[in-house]
Coordinates of N, CA and C in Angstrom, one line a residue:
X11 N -6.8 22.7 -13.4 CA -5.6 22.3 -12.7 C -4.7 21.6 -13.7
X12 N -3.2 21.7 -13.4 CA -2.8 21.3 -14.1 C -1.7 20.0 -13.9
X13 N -1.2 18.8 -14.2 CA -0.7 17.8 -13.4 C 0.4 17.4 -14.2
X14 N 1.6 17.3 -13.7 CA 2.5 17.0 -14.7 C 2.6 17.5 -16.3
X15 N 2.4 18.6 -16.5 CA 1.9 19.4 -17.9 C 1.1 19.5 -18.5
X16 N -0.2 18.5 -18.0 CA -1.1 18.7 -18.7 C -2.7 18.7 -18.2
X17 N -3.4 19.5 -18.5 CA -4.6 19.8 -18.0 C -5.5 18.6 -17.4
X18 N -5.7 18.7 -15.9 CA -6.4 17.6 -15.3 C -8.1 18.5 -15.1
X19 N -8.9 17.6 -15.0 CA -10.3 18.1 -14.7 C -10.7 16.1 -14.1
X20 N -10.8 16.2 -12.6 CA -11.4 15.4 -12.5 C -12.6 14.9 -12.2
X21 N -13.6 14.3 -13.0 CA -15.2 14.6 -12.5 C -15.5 13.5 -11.4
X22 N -14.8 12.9 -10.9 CA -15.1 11.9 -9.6 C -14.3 11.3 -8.6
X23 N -14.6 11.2 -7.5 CA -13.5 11.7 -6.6 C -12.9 9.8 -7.0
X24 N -12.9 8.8 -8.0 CA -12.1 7.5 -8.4 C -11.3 8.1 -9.4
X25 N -11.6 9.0 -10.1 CA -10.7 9.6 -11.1 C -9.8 10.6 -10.3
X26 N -9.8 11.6 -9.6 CA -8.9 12.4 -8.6 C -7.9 11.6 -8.2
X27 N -8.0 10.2 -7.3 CA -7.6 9.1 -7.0 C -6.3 8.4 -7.8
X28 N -7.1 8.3 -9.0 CA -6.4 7.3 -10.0 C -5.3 8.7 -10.6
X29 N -5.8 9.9 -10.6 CA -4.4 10.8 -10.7 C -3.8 11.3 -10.1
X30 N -3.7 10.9 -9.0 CA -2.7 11.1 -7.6 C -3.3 12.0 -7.0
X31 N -4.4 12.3 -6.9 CA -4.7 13.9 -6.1 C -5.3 13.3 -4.7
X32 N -5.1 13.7 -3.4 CA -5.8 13.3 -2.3 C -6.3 14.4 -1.7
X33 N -7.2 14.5 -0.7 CA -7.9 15.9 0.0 C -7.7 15.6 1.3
X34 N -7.2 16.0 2.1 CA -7.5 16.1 3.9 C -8.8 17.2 3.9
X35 N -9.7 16.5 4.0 CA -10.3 17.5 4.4 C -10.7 18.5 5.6
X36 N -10.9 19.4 5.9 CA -11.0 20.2 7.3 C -11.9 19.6 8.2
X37 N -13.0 19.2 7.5 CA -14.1 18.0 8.4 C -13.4 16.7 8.6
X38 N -12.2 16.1 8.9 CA -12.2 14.8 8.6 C -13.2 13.9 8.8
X39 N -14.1 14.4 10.0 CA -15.0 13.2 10.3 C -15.9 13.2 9.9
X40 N -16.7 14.1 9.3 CA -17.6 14.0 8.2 C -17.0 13.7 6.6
X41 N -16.2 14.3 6.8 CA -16.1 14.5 4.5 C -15.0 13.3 4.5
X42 N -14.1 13.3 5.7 CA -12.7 12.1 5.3 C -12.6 10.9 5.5
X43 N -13.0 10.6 6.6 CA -12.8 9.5 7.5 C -14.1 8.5 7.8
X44 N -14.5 7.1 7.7 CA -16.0 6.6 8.0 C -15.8 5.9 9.2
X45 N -16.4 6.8 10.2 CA -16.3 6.7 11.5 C -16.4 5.5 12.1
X46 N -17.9 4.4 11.5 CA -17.8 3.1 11.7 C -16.8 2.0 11.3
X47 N -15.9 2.6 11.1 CA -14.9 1.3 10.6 C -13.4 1.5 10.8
X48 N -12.6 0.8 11.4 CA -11.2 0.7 11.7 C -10.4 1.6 11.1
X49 N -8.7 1.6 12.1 CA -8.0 2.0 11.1 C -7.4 1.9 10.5
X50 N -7.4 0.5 10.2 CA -7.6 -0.4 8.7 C -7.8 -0.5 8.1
X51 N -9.3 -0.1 8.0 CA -9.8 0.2 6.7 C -9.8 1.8 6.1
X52 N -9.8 2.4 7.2 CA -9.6 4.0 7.0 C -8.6 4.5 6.2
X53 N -7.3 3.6 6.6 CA -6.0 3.8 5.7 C -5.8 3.2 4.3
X54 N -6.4 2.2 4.4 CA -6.5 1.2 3.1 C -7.5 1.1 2.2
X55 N -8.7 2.1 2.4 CA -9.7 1.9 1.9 C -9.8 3.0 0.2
X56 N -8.6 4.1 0.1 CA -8.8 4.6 -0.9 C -7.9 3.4 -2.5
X57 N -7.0 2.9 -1.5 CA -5.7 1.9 -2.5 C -6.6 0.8 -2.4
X58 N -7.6 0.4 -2.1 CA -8.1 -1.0 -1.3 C -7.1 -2.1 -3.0
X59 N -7.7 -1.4 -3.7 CA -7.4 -2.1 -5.5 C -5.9 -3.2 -5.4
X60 N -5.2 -2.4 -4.8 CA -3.8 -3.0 -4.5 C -3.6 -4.5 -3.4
X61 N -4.6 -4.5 -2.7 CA -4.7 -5.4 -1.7 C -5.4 -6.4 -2.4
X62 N -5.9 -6.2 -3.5 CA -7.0 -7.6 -3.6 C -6.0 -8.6 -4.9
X63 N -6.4 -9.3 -4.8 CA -6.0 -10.6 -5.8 C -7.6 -10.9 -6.0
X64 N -8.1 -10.5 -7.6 CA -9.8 -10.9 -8.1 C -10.4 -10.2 -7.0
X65 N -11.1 -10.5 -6.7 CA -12.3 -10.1 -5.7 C -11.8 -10.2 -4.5
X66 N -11.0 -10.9 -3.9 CA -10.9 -10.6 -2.6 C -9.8 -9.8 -2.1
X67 N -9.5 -9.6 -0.7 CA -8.5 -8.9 -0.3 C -7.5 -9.9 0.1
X68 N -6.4 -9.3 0.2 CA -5.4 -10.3 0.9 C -4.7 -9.3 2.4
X69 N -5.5 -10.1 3.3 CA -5.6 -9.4 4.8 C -3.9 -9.3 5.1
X70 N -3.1 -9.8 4.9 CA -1.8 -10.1 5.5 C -1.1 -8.7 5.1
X71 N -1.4 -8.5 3.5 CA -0.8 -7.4 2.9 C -1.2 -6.0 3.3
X72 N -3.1 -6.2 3.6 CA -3.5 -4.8 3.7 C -2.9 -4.7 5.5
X73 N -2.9 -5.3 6.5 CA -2.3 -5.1 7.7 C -1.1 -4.7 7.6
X74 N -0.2 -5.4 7.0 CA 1.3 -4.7 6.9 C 1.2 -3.3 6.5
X75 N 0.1 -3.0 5.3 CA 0.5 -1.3 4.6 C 0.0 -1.0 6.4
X76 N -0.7 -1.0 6.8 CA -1.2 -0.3 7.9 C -0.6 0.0 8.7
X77 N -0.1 -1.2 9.6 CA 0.9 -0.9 10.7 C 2.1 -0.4 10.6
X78 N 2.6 -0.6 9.1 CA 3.8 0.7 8.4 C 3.2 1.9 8.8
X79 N 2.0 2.1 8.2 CA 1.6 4.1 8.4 C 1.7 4.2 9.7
X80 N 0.9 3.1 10.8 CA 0.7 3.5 11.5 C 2.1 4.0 12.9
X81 N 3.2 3.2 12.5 CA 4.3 2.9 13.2 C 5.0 4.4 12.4
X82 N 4.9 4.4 11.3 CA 5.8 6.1 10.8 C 5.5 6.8 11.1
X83 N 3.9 7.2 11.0 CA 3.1 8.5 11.6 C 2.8 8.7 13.0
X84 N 3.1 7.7 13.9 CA 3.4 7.3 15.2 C 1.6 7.8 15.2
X85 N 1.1 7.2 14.9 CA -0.6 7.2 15.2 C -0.8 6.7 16.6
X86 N -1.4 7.6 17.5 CA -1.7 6.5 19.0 C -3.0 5.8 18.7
X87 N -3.0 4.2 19.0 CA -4.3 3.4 18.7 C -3.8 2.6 19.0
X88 N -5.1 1.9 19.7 CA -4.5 0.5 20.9 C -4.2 -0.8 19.3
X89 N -5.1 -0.6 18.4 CA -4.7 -1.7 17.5 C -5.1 -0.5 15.7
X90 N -4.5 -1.5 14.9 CA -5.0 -1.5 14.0 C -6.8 -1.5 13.7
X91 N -6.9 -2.5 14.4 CA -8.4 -2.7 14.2 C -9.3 -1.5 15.2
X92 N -8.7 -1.2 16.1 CA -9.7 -0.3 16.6 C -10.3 0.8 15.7
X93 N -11.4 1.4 16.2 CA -12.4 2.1 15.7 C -11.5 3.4 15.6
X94 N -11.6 4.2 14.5 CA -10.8 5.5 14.2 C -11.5 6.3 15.0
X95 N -13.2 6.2 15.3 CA -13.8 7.5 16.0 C -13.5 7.2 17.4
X96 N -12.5 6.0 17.9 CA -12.3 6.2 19.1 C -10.6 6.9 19.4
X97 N -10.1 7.4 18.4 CA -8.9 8.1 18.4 C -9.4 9.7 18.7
X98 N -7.9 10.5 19.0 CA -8.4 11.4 19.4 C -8.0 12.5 17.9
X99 N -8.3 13.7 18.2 CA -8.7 14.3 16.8 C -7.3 14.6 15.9
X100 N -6.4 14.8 16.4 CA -4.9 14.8 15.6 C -4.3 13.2 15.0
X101 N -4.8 12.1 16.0 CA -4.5 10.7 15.0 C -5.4 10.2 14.5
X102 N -7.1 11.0 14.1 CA -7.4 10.8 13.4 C -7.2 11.5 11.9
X103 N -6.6 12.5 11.9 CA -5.9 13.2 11.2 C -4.6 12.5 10.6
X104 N -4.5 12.1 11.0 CA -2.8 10.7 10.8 C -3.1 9.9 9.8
X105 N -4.7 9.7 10.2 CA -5.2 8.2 9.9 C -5.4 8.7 8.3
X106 N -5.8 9.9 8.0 CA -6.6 10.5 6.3 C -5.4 10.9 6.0
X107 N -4.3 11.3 7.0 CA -2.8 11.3 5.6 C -2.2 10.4 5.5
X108 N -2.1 9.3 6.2 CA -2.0 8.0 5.7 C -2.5 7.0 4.6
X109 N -3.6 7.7 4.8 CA -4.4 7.1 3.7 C -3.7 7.8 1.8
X110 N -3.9 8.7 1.9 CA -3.3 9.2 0.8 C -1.5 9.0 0.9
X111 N -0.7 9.0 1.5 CA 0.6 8.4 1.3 C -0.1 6.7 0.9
X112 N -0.4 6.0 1.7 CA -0.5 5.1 0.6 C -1.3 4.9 -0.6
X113 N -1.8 5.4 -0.8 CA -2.3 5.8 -2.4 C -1.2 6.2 -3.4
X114 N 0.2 6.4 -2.9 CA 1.2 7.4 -3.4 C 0.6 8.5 -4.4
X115 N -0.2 9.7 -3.5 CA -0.7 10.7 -4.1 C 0.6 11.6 -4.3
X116 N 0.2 12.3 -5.7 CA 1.2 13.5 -6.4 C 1.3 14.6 -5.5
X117 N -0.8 15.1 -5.5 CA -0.7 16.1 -5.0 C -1.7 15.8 -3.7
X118 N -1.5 16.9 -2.6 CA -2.3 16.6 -1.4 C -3.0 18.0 -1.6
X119 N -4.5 18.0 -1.2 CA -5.3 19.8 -1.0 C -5.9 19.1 0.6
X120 N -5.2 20.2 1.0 CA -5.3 20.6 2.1 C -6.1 21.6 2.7

């Protein structure tokens, strides 16, 4: 593949990442999305790097990116924090291209 001119080969899906590439995948609930965990974390969990200051996160910031995606992509979910496997299967679909817009990915494989 090739990325802005020059030949990408990425051997790990943290290197794919770090060069803008994101995947929706056709399984979201198996391959995309970690069913036990919000959609909070679902959206913010590939950038998480951006939210932290050292080791920790800074909750104020990662909620804002969220409620942004989730208010643009008009995701239906009673909160942020609710459970993504309790969305239905198109806003969980929302929830894994949100996730890569906040990553600001180049490219999306769909």
């Amino acid at each position: 593949m090739h990325l802005g001119g020059r030949r990408v080969d990425p051997r790990s899906p943290r290197e794919a990442i770090d060069l803008g590439i994101g995947l929706l995948s056709e399984d979201r609930d198996r391959l995309s999305l970690l069913t036990t965990m919000n959609v909070r974390e679902n959206i913010t969990l590939a950038g998480l790097r951006r939210f932290c200051r050292g080791p920790f996160v800074v909750g104020r910031r990662e909620v804002a990116a969220a409620r942004e995606h989730v208010e643009r992509l008009r995701i239906k979910t009673p909160s942020i924090e609710s459970g993504v496997g309790e969305l239905s299967g198109g806003n969980r679909q929302k929830v894994v291209l949100a996730r890569w817009i906040e990553t600001r990915s180049r490219v999306l494989i769909f």
